[in-house]
Amino acid sequence: MKNLYIDFDGVIYNSIEVSYKLAEEENVSKDYESYYQFFKNLDWCDVLEKSTEINDAFNCIKKIIDSGKFNVFILTHVISLKEAELKIGLIRNHLDDVTIIPVPKRVSKNKMVKVNGAILVDDYPENLREWERDGGISVRFDLDMDGKGFPVICKLDELVEMF
Ligand SMILES: [Mg+2]
């Protein structure tokens, strides 16, 4: 069985879209530090309420687990502990048999878990590049099927056929 790490924002839930829209409304400058501070103080309760699941993600993850091909983990960047708590609560409402790993935003995902031979599904190309550099298998999630140099999917259950 392969270890499969699935990103949350932009893969399972469209929370990134929603929070960037809020940032735009508040005219947050587009540099890393301003965004970091914005996300640190963001009301994640509100964000998750306004967000929706992407392409039947939770059912797809259940199918992935049922395929017996993967050990499934949710690997999600968080800035605040409140954000971690709310995301864990939401995921647990849908899935009770996956491991959830919140990663501090300033730590790369490839520094959090053993990467070699493991699969990462993520929408953010930089995470995928770092993952591949450490010997992992990177798959981009993108609704427009733009892989940016990586194998690409737009629905999570495609993974069952892919591996
Ligand atoms: Mg993401």
Coordinates of N, CA, C and O and ligand atoms in Angstrom, one line a residue:
M1 N 0.8 -1.2 0.0 CA 0.0 0.0 0.0 C 0.9 1.3 0.0 O 1.8 1.3 0.8
K2 N 0.5 2.2 -0.8 CA 1.2 3.4 -0.9 C 0.7 4.4 0.1 O -0.6 4.5 0.3
N3 N 1.5 5.2 0.7 CA 1.1 6.3 1.5 C 0.6 7.5 0.6 O 1.3 7.9 -0.3
L4 N -0.6 7.9 0.8 CA -1.2 9.0 0.0 C -1.6 10.2 0.8 O -2.4 10.0 1.8
Y5 N -1.0 11.3 0.5 CA -1.3 12.5 1.3 C -2.1 13.5 0.4 O -1.7 13.8 -0.7
I6 N -3.2 13.9 1.0 CA -4.2 14.7 0.2 C -4.2 16.1 0.9 O -4.5 16.2 2.1
D7 N -4.0 17.1 0.1 CA -4.2 18.5 0.6 C -5.6 18.8 0.9 O -6.5 18.1 0.3
F8 N -5.9 19.8 1.7 CA -7.3 20.2 2.0 C -7.8 21.4 1.2 O -8.7 21.3 0.4
D9 N -7.1 22.5 1.4 CA -7.6 23.8 0.7 C -7.3 23.7 -0.8 O -6.2 23.6 -1.2
G10 N -8.4 23.8 -1.6 CA -8.2 23.8 -3.0 C -8.2 22.4 -3.6 O -8.1 22.2 -4.8
V11 N -8.4 21.4 -2.8 CA -8.5 20.0 -3.3 C -9.8 19.4 -2.7 O -10.5 18.8 -3.5
I12 N -10.0 19.5 -1.4 CA -11.2 18.9 -0.8 C -12.3 20.0 -0.7 O -13.4 19.8 -0.9
Y13 N -11.8 21.2 -0.3 CA -12.7 22.3 -0.1 C -12.2 23.5 -0.8 O -11.0 23.8 -0.9
N14 N -13.1 24.4 -1.3 CA -12.7 25.6 -2.0 C -12.5 26.8 -1.1 O -12.7 27.9 -1.5
S15 N -11.9 26.5 0.1 CA -11.7 27.5 1.1 C -10.7 28.6 0.6 O -10.7 29.7 1.1
I16 N -9.7 28.2 -0.2 CA -8.7 29.1 -0.7 C -9.4 30.2 -1.5 O -9.2 31.4 -1.3
E17 N -10.3 29.8 -2.4 CA -11.0 30.8 -3.3 C -11.7 31.8 -2.4 O -11.7 33.0 -2.6
V18 N -12.4 31.2 -1.4 CA -13.2 32.1 -0.5 C -12.4 33.0 0.3 O -12.6 34.2 0.4
S19 N -11.2 32.5 0.9 CA -10.4 33.4 1.7 C -9.7 34.4 0.9 O -9.5 35.6 1.3
Y20 N -9.3 34.1 -0.3 CA -8.6 35.1 -1.2 C -9.6 36.2 -1.6 O -9.2 37.3 -1.7
K21 N -10.8 35.8 -1.8 CA -11.9 36.8 -2.1 C -12.0 37.8 -0.9 O -12.1 39.0 -1.1
L22 N -12.0 37.2 0.3 CA -12.1 38.1 1.5 C -10.9 39.0 1.6 O -11.0 40.2 1.9
A23 N -9.7 38.5 1.3 CA -8.5 39.3 1.3 C -8.6 40.4 0.3 O -8.2 41.5 0.6
E24 N -9.2 40.1 -0.9 CA -9.3 41.1 -1.9 C -10.3 42.2 -1.4 O -10.0 43.4 -1.6
E25 N -11.4 41.8 -0.8 CA -12.4 42.8 -0.3 C -11.7 43.7 0.8 O -12.1 44.8 0.9
E26 N -10.8 43.1 1.5 CA -10.1 43.9 2.6 C -8.8 44.6 2.1 O -8.1 45.2 2.9
N27 N -8.6 44.5 0.8 CA -7.4 45.2 0.2 C -6.1 44.8 0.8 O -5.2 45.6 1.0
V28 N -5.9 43.5 1.2 CA -4.7 43.0 1.7 C -3.6 43.1 0.7 O -3.8 42.6 -0.5
S29 N -2.4 43.6 1.0 CA -1.3 43.7 0.0 C -0.9 42.3 -0.3 O -1.0 41.4 0.5
K30 N -0.4 42.1 -1.5 CA -0.1 40.7 -2.0 C 1.2 40.1 -1.6 O 1.6 39.1 -2.2
D31 N 1.9 40.7 -0.7 CA 3.2 40.1 -0.2 C 2.9 39.0 0.8 O 1.9 39.0 1.4
Y32 N 3.9 38.1 0.9 CA 3.8 36.9 1.8 C 3.4 37.3 3.2 O 2.4 36.8 3.8
E33 N 4.1 38.3 3.8 CA 3.9 38.6 5.2 C 2.5 39.2 5.5 O 1.8 38.9 6.5
S34 N 2.0 40.1 4.6 CA 0.6 40.6 4.7 C -0.4 39.5 4.7 O -1.3 39.5 5.5
Y35 N -0.2 38.6 3.7 CA -1.1 37.5 3.6 C -1.1 36.6 4.8 O -2.1 36.1 5.3
Y36 N 0.2 36.4 5.3 CA 0.3 35.5 6.5 C -0.5 36.1 7.7 O -1.2 35.4 8.4
Q37 N -0.3 37.4 7.9 CA -1.0 38.1 9.0 C -2.5 38.1 8.8 O -3.3 37.8 9.7
F38 N -2.9 38.2 7.5 CA -4.4 38.2 7.2 C -4.9 36.8 7.6 O -6.0 36.7 8.2
F39 N -4.2 35.8 7.2 CA -4.7 34.4 7.4 C -4.6 34.0 8.9 O -5.4 33.2 9.4
K40 N -3.7 34.6 9.6 CA -3.5 34.3 11.0 C -4.8 34.8 11.8 O -5.2 34.2 12.7
N41 N -5.3 35.9 11.3 CA -6.5 36.5 12.0 C -7.8 36.2 11.4 O -8.9 36.6 11.8
L42 N -7.8 35.4 10.3 CA -9.0 35.1 9.6 C -10.0 34.3 10.4 O -9.6 33.4 11.2
D43 N -11.2 34.6 10.2 CA -12.3 33.8 10.9 C -12.6 32.6 10.1 O -13.4 32.6 9.2
W44 N -12.0 31.5 10.5 CA -12.1 30.2 9.7 C -13.5 29.6 9.8 O -13.9 28.9 8.9
C45 N -14.2 29.9 10.9 CA -15.5 29.4 11.0 C -16.4 30.0 9.9 O -17.1 29.3 9.2
D46 N -16.2 31.3 9.6 CA -16.9 32.0 8.5 C -16.4 31.4 7.2 O -17.3 31.1 6.3
V47 N -15.1 31.3 7.0 CA -14.6 30.8 5.7 C -15.1 29.4 5.4 O -15.6 29.2 4.3
L48 N -15.1 28.5 6.4 CA -15.5 27.1 6.1 C -17.0 27.1 5.8 O -17.5 26.3 5.0
E49 N -17.8 28.0 6.5 CA -19.2 28.0 6.3 C -19.5 28.5 4.8 O -20.5 28.0 4.2
K50 N -18.7 29.4 4.3 CA -19.0 30.0 3.0 C -18.4 29.1 1.9 O -18.6 29.3 0.7
S51 N -17.5 28.1 2.3 CA -16.9 27.3 1.3 C -17.7 26.0 1.0 O -18.6 25.6 1.8
T52 N -17.4 25.4 -0.1 CA -18.1 24.1 -0.4 C -17.1 23.0 -0.8 O -15.9 23.3 -1.2
E53 N -17.5 21.8 -0.7 CA -16.7 20.7 -1.1 C -16.5 20.7 -2.6 O -17.4 21.1 -3.4
I54 N -15.3 20.3 -3.0 CA -15.0 20.2 -4.4 C -15.2 18.8 -5.0 O -14.7 17.8 -4.5
N55 N -16.0 18.8 -6.0 CA -16.2 17.5 -6.8 C -16.4 16.2 -5.9 O -15.7 15.3 -6.2
D56 N -17.3 16.3 -5.0 CA -17.7 15.1 -4.2 C -16.4 14.5 -3.5 O -16.3 13.3 -3.4
A57 N -15.6 15.4 -3.0 CA -14.3 15.0 -2.5 C -14.4 13.9 -1.4 O -13.6 12.9 -1.4
F58 N -15.3 14.1 -0.4 CA -15.3 13.1 0.7 C -15.7 11.7 0.2 O -15.2 10.7 0.7
N59 N -16.7 11.7 -0.7 CA -17.1 10.3 -1.2 C -15.9 9.7 -2.0 O -15.7 8.5 -2.0
C60 N -15.2 10.6 -2.7 CA -14.1 10.1 -3.5 C -13.0 9.5 -2.6 O -12.4 8.5 -2.8
I61 N -12.8 10.2 -1.4 CA -11.8 9.7 -0.5 C -12.3 8.3 0.1 O -11.5 7.4 0.3
K62 N -13.6 8.2 0.3 CA -14.1 6.9 0.8 C -13.8 5.8 -0.2 O -13.4 4.7 0.1
K63 N -14.0 6.1 -1.5 CA -13.7 5.2 -2.6 C -12.2 4.8 -2.6 O -11.9 3.6 -2.8
I64 N -11.4 5.8 -2.4 CA -9.9 5.6 -2.4 C -9.6 4.6 -1.2 O -8.8 3.7 -1.4
I65 N -10.2 4.9 -0.1 CA -9.9 4.0 1.1 C -10.4 2.6 0.8 O -9.7 1.6 1.0
D66 N -11.6 2.5 0.2 CA -12.2 1.2 -0.1 C -11.4 0.4 -1.1 O -11.5 -0.8 -1.2
S67 N -10.6 1.1 -2.0 CA -9.8 0.4 -3.0 C -8.7 -0.5 -2.4 O -8.2 -1.4 -3.0
G68 N -8.4 -0.1 -1.1 CA -7.4 -0.9 -0.4 C -6.0 -0.7 -1.0 O -5.0 -1.4 -0.6
K69 N -5.8 0.3 -1.8 CA -4.5 0.6 -2.4 C -3.6 1.6 -1.6 O -2.4 1.7 -1.9
F70 N -4.3 2.3 -0.8 CA -3.6 3.4 -0.1 C -3.8 3.5 1.4 O -4.9 3.2 1.9
N71 N -2.7 4.0 2.1 CA -2.9 4.6 3.4 C -3.2 6.0 3.2 O -2.3 6.8 2.7
V72 N -4.3 6.5 3.6 CA -4.7 7.9 3.3 C -4.5 8.9 4.5 O -4.9 8.6 5.6
F73 N -3.9 10.0 4.2 CA -3.7 11.0 5.2 C -4.1 12.4 4.6 O -4.0 12.6 3.4
I74 N -4.7 13.2 5.4 CA -4.9 14.6 5.0 C -3.8 15.5 5.5 O -3.6 15.5 6.7
L75 N -3.1 16.1 4.6 CA -1.9 16.9 5.0 C -2.2 18.4 4.6 O -2.2 18.8 3.5
T76 N -2.5 19.2 5.7 CA -3.0 20.5 5.4 C -2.3 21.6 6.1 O -2.0 21.5 7.3
H77 N -1.9 22.6 5.4 CA -1.2 23.8 6.0 C -2.2 24.6 6.9 O -3.3 24.8 6.4
V78 N -1.7 25.0 8.1 CA -2.6 25.8 8.9 C -1.7 26.9 9.5 O -0.5 26.8 9.7
I79 N -2.3 28.1 9.7 CA -1.6 29.2 10.4 C -2.0 29.3 11.8 O -1.1 29.4 12.7
S80 N -3.2 29.1 12.1 CA -3.6 29.2 13.6 C -4.2 27.9 14.1 O -4.6 27.0 13.3
L81 N -4.1 27.7 15.4 CA -4.6 26.5 16.0 C -6.1 26.4 15.8 O -6.7 25.3 15.6
K82 N -6.8 27.5 15.8 CA -8.2 27.5 15.6 C -8.6 27.0 14.2 O -9.5 26.2 14.0
E83 N -7.8 27.4 13.2 CA -8.0 26.9 11.9 C -7.8 25.4 11.8 O -8.6 24.7 11.2
A84 N -6.8 24.9 12.5 CA -6.6 23.4 12.6 C -7.8 22.7 13.2 O -8.3 21.8 12.7
E85 N -8.2 23.3 14.4 CA -9.4 22.7 15.1 C -10.6 22.6 14.2 O -11.3 21.6 14.1
L86 N -10.9 23.7 13.5 CA -12.1 23.7 12.7 C -12.0 22.8 11.5 O -13.0 22.1 11.1
K87 N -10.8 22.7 10.9 CA -10.6 21.8 9.7 C -10.8 20.4 10.2 O -11.4 19.6 9.5
I88 N -10.1 20.0 11.3 CA -10.2 18.7 11.8 C -11.7 18.3 12.1 O -12.1 17.2 11.7
G89 N -12.4 19.2 12.7 CA -13.8 19.0 13.0 C -14.6 18.7 11.7 O -15.4 17.8 11.7
L90 N -14.4 19.5 10.7 CA -15.1 19.4 9.5 C -14.8 18.0 8.8 O -15.7 17.3 8.4
I91 N -13.5 17.7 8.7 CA -13.1 16.5 8.1 C -13.7 15.3 8.8 O -14.2 14.3 8.2
R92 N -13.6 15.3 10.2 CA -14.1 14.2 11.0 C -15.6 14.0 10.8 O -16.1 12.9 11.0
N93 N -16.4 15.1 10.5 CA -17.8 14.9 10.2 C -18.1 14.0 9.0 O -19.1 13.4 8.9
H94 N -17.1 13.9 8.1 CA -17.3 13.1 6.9 C -16.5 11.8 6.9 O -16.9 10.9 6.3
L95 N -15.3 11.8 7.5 CA -14.4 10.7 7.4 C -13.9 10.4 8.8 O -13.3 11.2 9.5
D96 N -14.1 9.1 9.3 CA -13.6 8.8 10.6 C -12.3 7.9 10.6 O -11.8 7.6 11.6
D97 N -11.9 7.5 9.4 CA -10.7 6.6 9.3 C -9.6 7.1 8.5 O -8.9 6.3 7.8
V98 N -9.3 8.4 8.5 CA -8.1 8.9 7.9 C -7.3 9.7 9.0 O -7.9 10.1 10.0
T99 N -6.0 9.7 8.8 CA -5.2 10.5 9.7 C -5.1 11.9 9.2 O -4.9 12.1 8.0
I100 N -5.3 12.9 10.1 CA -5.2 14.3 9.7 C -3.9 14.9 10.3 O -3.7 14.8 11.5
I101 N -3.1 15.5 9.4 CA -1.9 16.1 9.8 C -1.9 17.6 9.5 O -1.7 18.0 8.3
P102 N -2.1 18.5 10.5 CA -2.0 19.9 10.2 C -0.5 20.3 10.2 O 0.3 19.8 11.1
V103 N -0.1 21.1 9.2 CA 1.3 21.4 9.1 C 1.4 23.0 9.3 O 0.7 23.7 8.6
P104 N 2.3 23.4 10.2 CA 2.5 24.9 10.4 C 2.8 25.5 9.0 O 3.7 24.9 8.3
K105 N 2.2 26.6 8.7 CA 2.3 27.2 7.4 C 3.8 27.4 7.0 O 4.1 27.3 5.8
R106 N 4.6 27.8 7.9 CA 6.0 28.1 7.5 C 6.9 26.8 7.4 O 8.1 26.9 7.1
V107 N 6.3 25.7 7.6 CA 7.1 24.4 7.4 C 6.6 23.7 6.1 O 5.4 23.6 5.9
S108 N 7.5 23.3 5.3 CA 7.2 22.7 4.1 C 6.6 21.3 4.4 O 7.0 20.6 5.3
K109 N 5.6 20.9 3.5 CA 4.9 19.6 3.7 C 5.9 18.4 3.7 O 5.8 17.5 4.4
N110 N 7.0 18.6 2.8 CA 8.0 17.5 2.7 C 8.9 17.4 3.9 O 9.7 16.5 4.0
K111 N 8.8 18.4 4.8 CA 9.6 18.3 6.0 C 8.8 17.7 7.2 O 9.3 17.5 8.3
M112 N 7.5 17.4 6.9 CA 6.6 17.0 8.0 C 6.5 15.5 8.0 O 6.3 14.9 9.1
V113 N 6.5 14.8 6.9 CA 6.3 13.4 6.8 C 7.4 12.7 6.0 O 8.1 13.4 5.3
K114 N 7.5 11.4 6.0 CA 8.4 10.7 5.2 C 7.9 10.7 3.7 O 6.8 10.1 3.4
V115 N 8.7 11.3 2.8 CA 8.2 11.5 1.5 C 8.5 10.4 0.5 O 7.7 10.1 -0.4
N116 N 9.6 9.8 0.7 CA 10.1 8.8 -0.3 C 9.1 7.8 -0.7 O 8.6 7.0 0.1
G117 N 8.7 7.8 -2.0 CA 7.7 6.8 -2.5 C 6.3 7.1 -2.2 O 5.4 6.4 -2.6
A118 N 6.0 8.2 -1.4 CA 4.6 8.5 -1.1 C 4.1 9.5 -2.1 O 4.8 10.2 -2.8
I119 N 2.7 9.5 -2.2 CA 2.1 10.4 -3.2 C 1.5 11.6 -2.5 O 1.0 11.5 -1.4
L120 N 1.7 12.8 -3.1 CA 1.0 14.0 -2.6 C 0.1 14.5 -3.7 O 0.5 14.7 -4.8
V121 N -1.1 14.8 -3.3 CA -2.1 15.4 -4.2 C -2.3 16.9 -3.7 O -2.7 17.0 -2.5
D122 N -2.0 17.9 -4.5 CA -2.0 19.2 -4.0 C -2.3 20.1 -5.2 O -2.0 19.8 -6.3
D123 N -2.8 21.3 -4.9 CA -3.1 22.3 -6.0 C -1.9 23.3 -6.2 O -1.9 24.0 -7.2
Y124 N -1.0 23.3 -5.2 CA 0.0 24.3 -5.2 C 1.3 23.8 -5.7 O 1.9 22.9 -5.1
P125 N 1.7 24.2 -6.9 CA 2.9 23.6 -7.6 C 4.2 23.6 -6.8 O 4.9 22.6 -6.8
E126 N 4.4 24.6 -5.9 CA 5.6 24.6 -5.1 C 5.7 23.4 -4.2 O 6.7 22.8 -4.0
N127 N 4.6 23.1 -3.5 CA 4.5 21.9 -2.7 C 4.9 20.7 -3.5 O 5.6 19.8 -3.0
L128 N 4.4 20.6 -4.7 CA 4.6 19.4 -5.5 C 6.1 19.3 -5.9 O 6.7 18.2 -6.0
R129 N 6.7 20.5 -6.3 CA 8.1 20.5 -6.6 C 9.0 20.0 -5.5 O 9.9 19.2 -5.6
E130 N 8.7 20.5 -4.3 CA 9.5 20.1 -3.1 C 9.3 18.7 -2.8 O 10.3 18.0 -2.4
W131 N 8.1 18.2 -3.0 CA 7.8 16.8 -2.7 C 8.6 15.9 -3.6 O 9.2 14.9 -3.2
E132 N 8.6 16.2 -4.9 CA 9.3 15.4 -5.9 C 10.8 15.4 -5.7 O 11.4 14.4 -5.8
R133 N 11.3 16.6 -5.3 CA 12.7 16.7 -5.1 C 13.2 15.8 -3.9 O 14.3 15.3 -3.9
D134 N 12.3 15.5 -3.0 CA 12.6 14.6 -1.9 C 12.2 13.1 -2.2 O 12.2 12.3 -1.3
G135 N 11.9 12.8 -3.5 CA 11.7 11.4 -3.8 C 10.3 11.0 -3.8 O 9.9 9.8 -3.9
G136 N 9.3 11.9 -3.7 CA 7.9 11.6 -3.6 C 7.3 11.7 -5.0 O 7.9 12.1 -6.0
I137 N 6.1 11.2 -5.1 CA 5.3 11.2 -6.3 C 4.3 12.3 -6.2 O 3.4 12.3 -5.3
S138 N 4.3 13.3 -7.2 CA 3.4 14.5 -7.1 C 2.3 14.4 -8.1 O 2.6 14.1 -9.3
V139 N 1.1 14.7 -7.7 CA 0.0 14.8 -8.6 C -0.7 16.1 -8.3 O -1.1 16.4 -7.2
R140 N -0.9 16.9 -9.4 CA -1.6 18.2 -9.2 C -3.1 18.0 -9.3 O -3.6 17.3 -10.1
F141 N -3.8 18.7 -8.4 CA -5.3 18.8 -8.5 C -5.6 20.1 -9.1 O -5.2 21.2 -8.5
D142 N -6.3 20.1 -10.2 CA -6.7 21.3 -10.8 C -7.9 21.2 -11.6 O -8.0 20.3 -12.5
L143 N -8.9 22.0 -11.4 CA -10.2 21.8 -12.1 C -10.1 22.1 -13.5 O -10.9 21.6 -14.3
D144 N -9.1 22.9 -14.0 CA -8.9 23.1 -15.4 C -8.0 22.1 -16.0 O -7.6 22.3 -17.2
M145 N -7.6 21.1 -15.3 CA -6.6 20.1 -15.7 C -5.3 20.7 -16.3 O -4.8 20.2 -17.2
D146 N -4.8 21.7 -15.6 CA -3.5 22.3 -15.9 C -2.5 21.7 -14.9 O -2.4 22.1 -13.8
G147 N -1.7 20.7 -15.4 CA -0.8 20.0 -14.5 C 0.4 20.8 -14.1 O 1.1 20.4 -13.2
K148 N 0.8 21.8 -14.8 CA 2.0 22.6 -14.6 C 3.2 21.6 -14.5 O 4.0 21.8 -13.6
G149 N 3.2 20.7 -15.4 CA 4.4 19.8 -15.4 C 4.2 18.5 -14.6 O 5.0 17.6 -14.6
F150 N 3.1 18.4 -13.9 CA 2.8 17.2 -13.1 C 1.6 16.4 -13.7 O 0.7 17.0 -14.3
P151 N 1.5 15.1 -13.4 CA 0.2 14.4 -13.7 C -0.9 15.2 -13.0 O -0.7 15.7 -11.9
V152 N -2.1 15.2 -13.6 CA -3.1 16.1 -13.1 C -4.5 15.4 -13.0 O -4.8 14.5 -13.9
I153 N -5.2 15.7 -12.0 CA -6.6 15.1 -11.8 C -7.5 16.3 -11.4 O -7.1 17.3 -10.9
C154 N -8.8 16.1 -11.7 CA -9.8 17.1 -11.2 C -10.8 16.5 -10.3 O -11.8 17.2 -9.9
K155 N -10.7 15.2 -10.1 CA -11.6 14.5 -9.2 C -10.8 13.4 -8.5 O -10.0 12.7 -9.1
L156 N -10.9 13.4 -7.1 CA -10.0 12.6 -6.4 C -10.0 11.1 -6.7 O -9.0 10.4 -6.6
D157 N -11.2 10.6 -7.0 CA -11.3 9.1 -7.2 C -10.5 8.7 -8.5 O -10.3 7.5 -8.7
E158 N -10.1 9.6 -9.3 CA -9.2 9.3 -10.5 C -7.9 8.6 -10.0 O -7.3 7.9 -10.8
L159 N -7.5 8.8 -8.7 CA -6.3 8.2 -8.2 C -6.4 6.7 -8.2 O -5.3 6.0 -8.3
V160 N -7.6 6.1 -8.0 CA -7.7 4.7 -7.9 C -7.2 4.0 -9.2 O -6.6 3.0 -9.2
E161 N -7.5 4.6 -10.4 CA -7.1 4.1 -11.7 C -5.7 4.4 -12.0 O -5.0 3.7 -12.7
M162 N -5.2 5.6 -11.5 CA -3.9 6.1 -11.8 C -2.8 5.3 -11.2 O -1.7 5.2 -11.8
F163 N -3.0 4.6 -10.0 CA -2.0 3.9 -9.4 C -2.3 2.4 -9.2 O -3.4 2.0 -9.2
Ligands
MG1 MG -4.0 23.7 -1.4

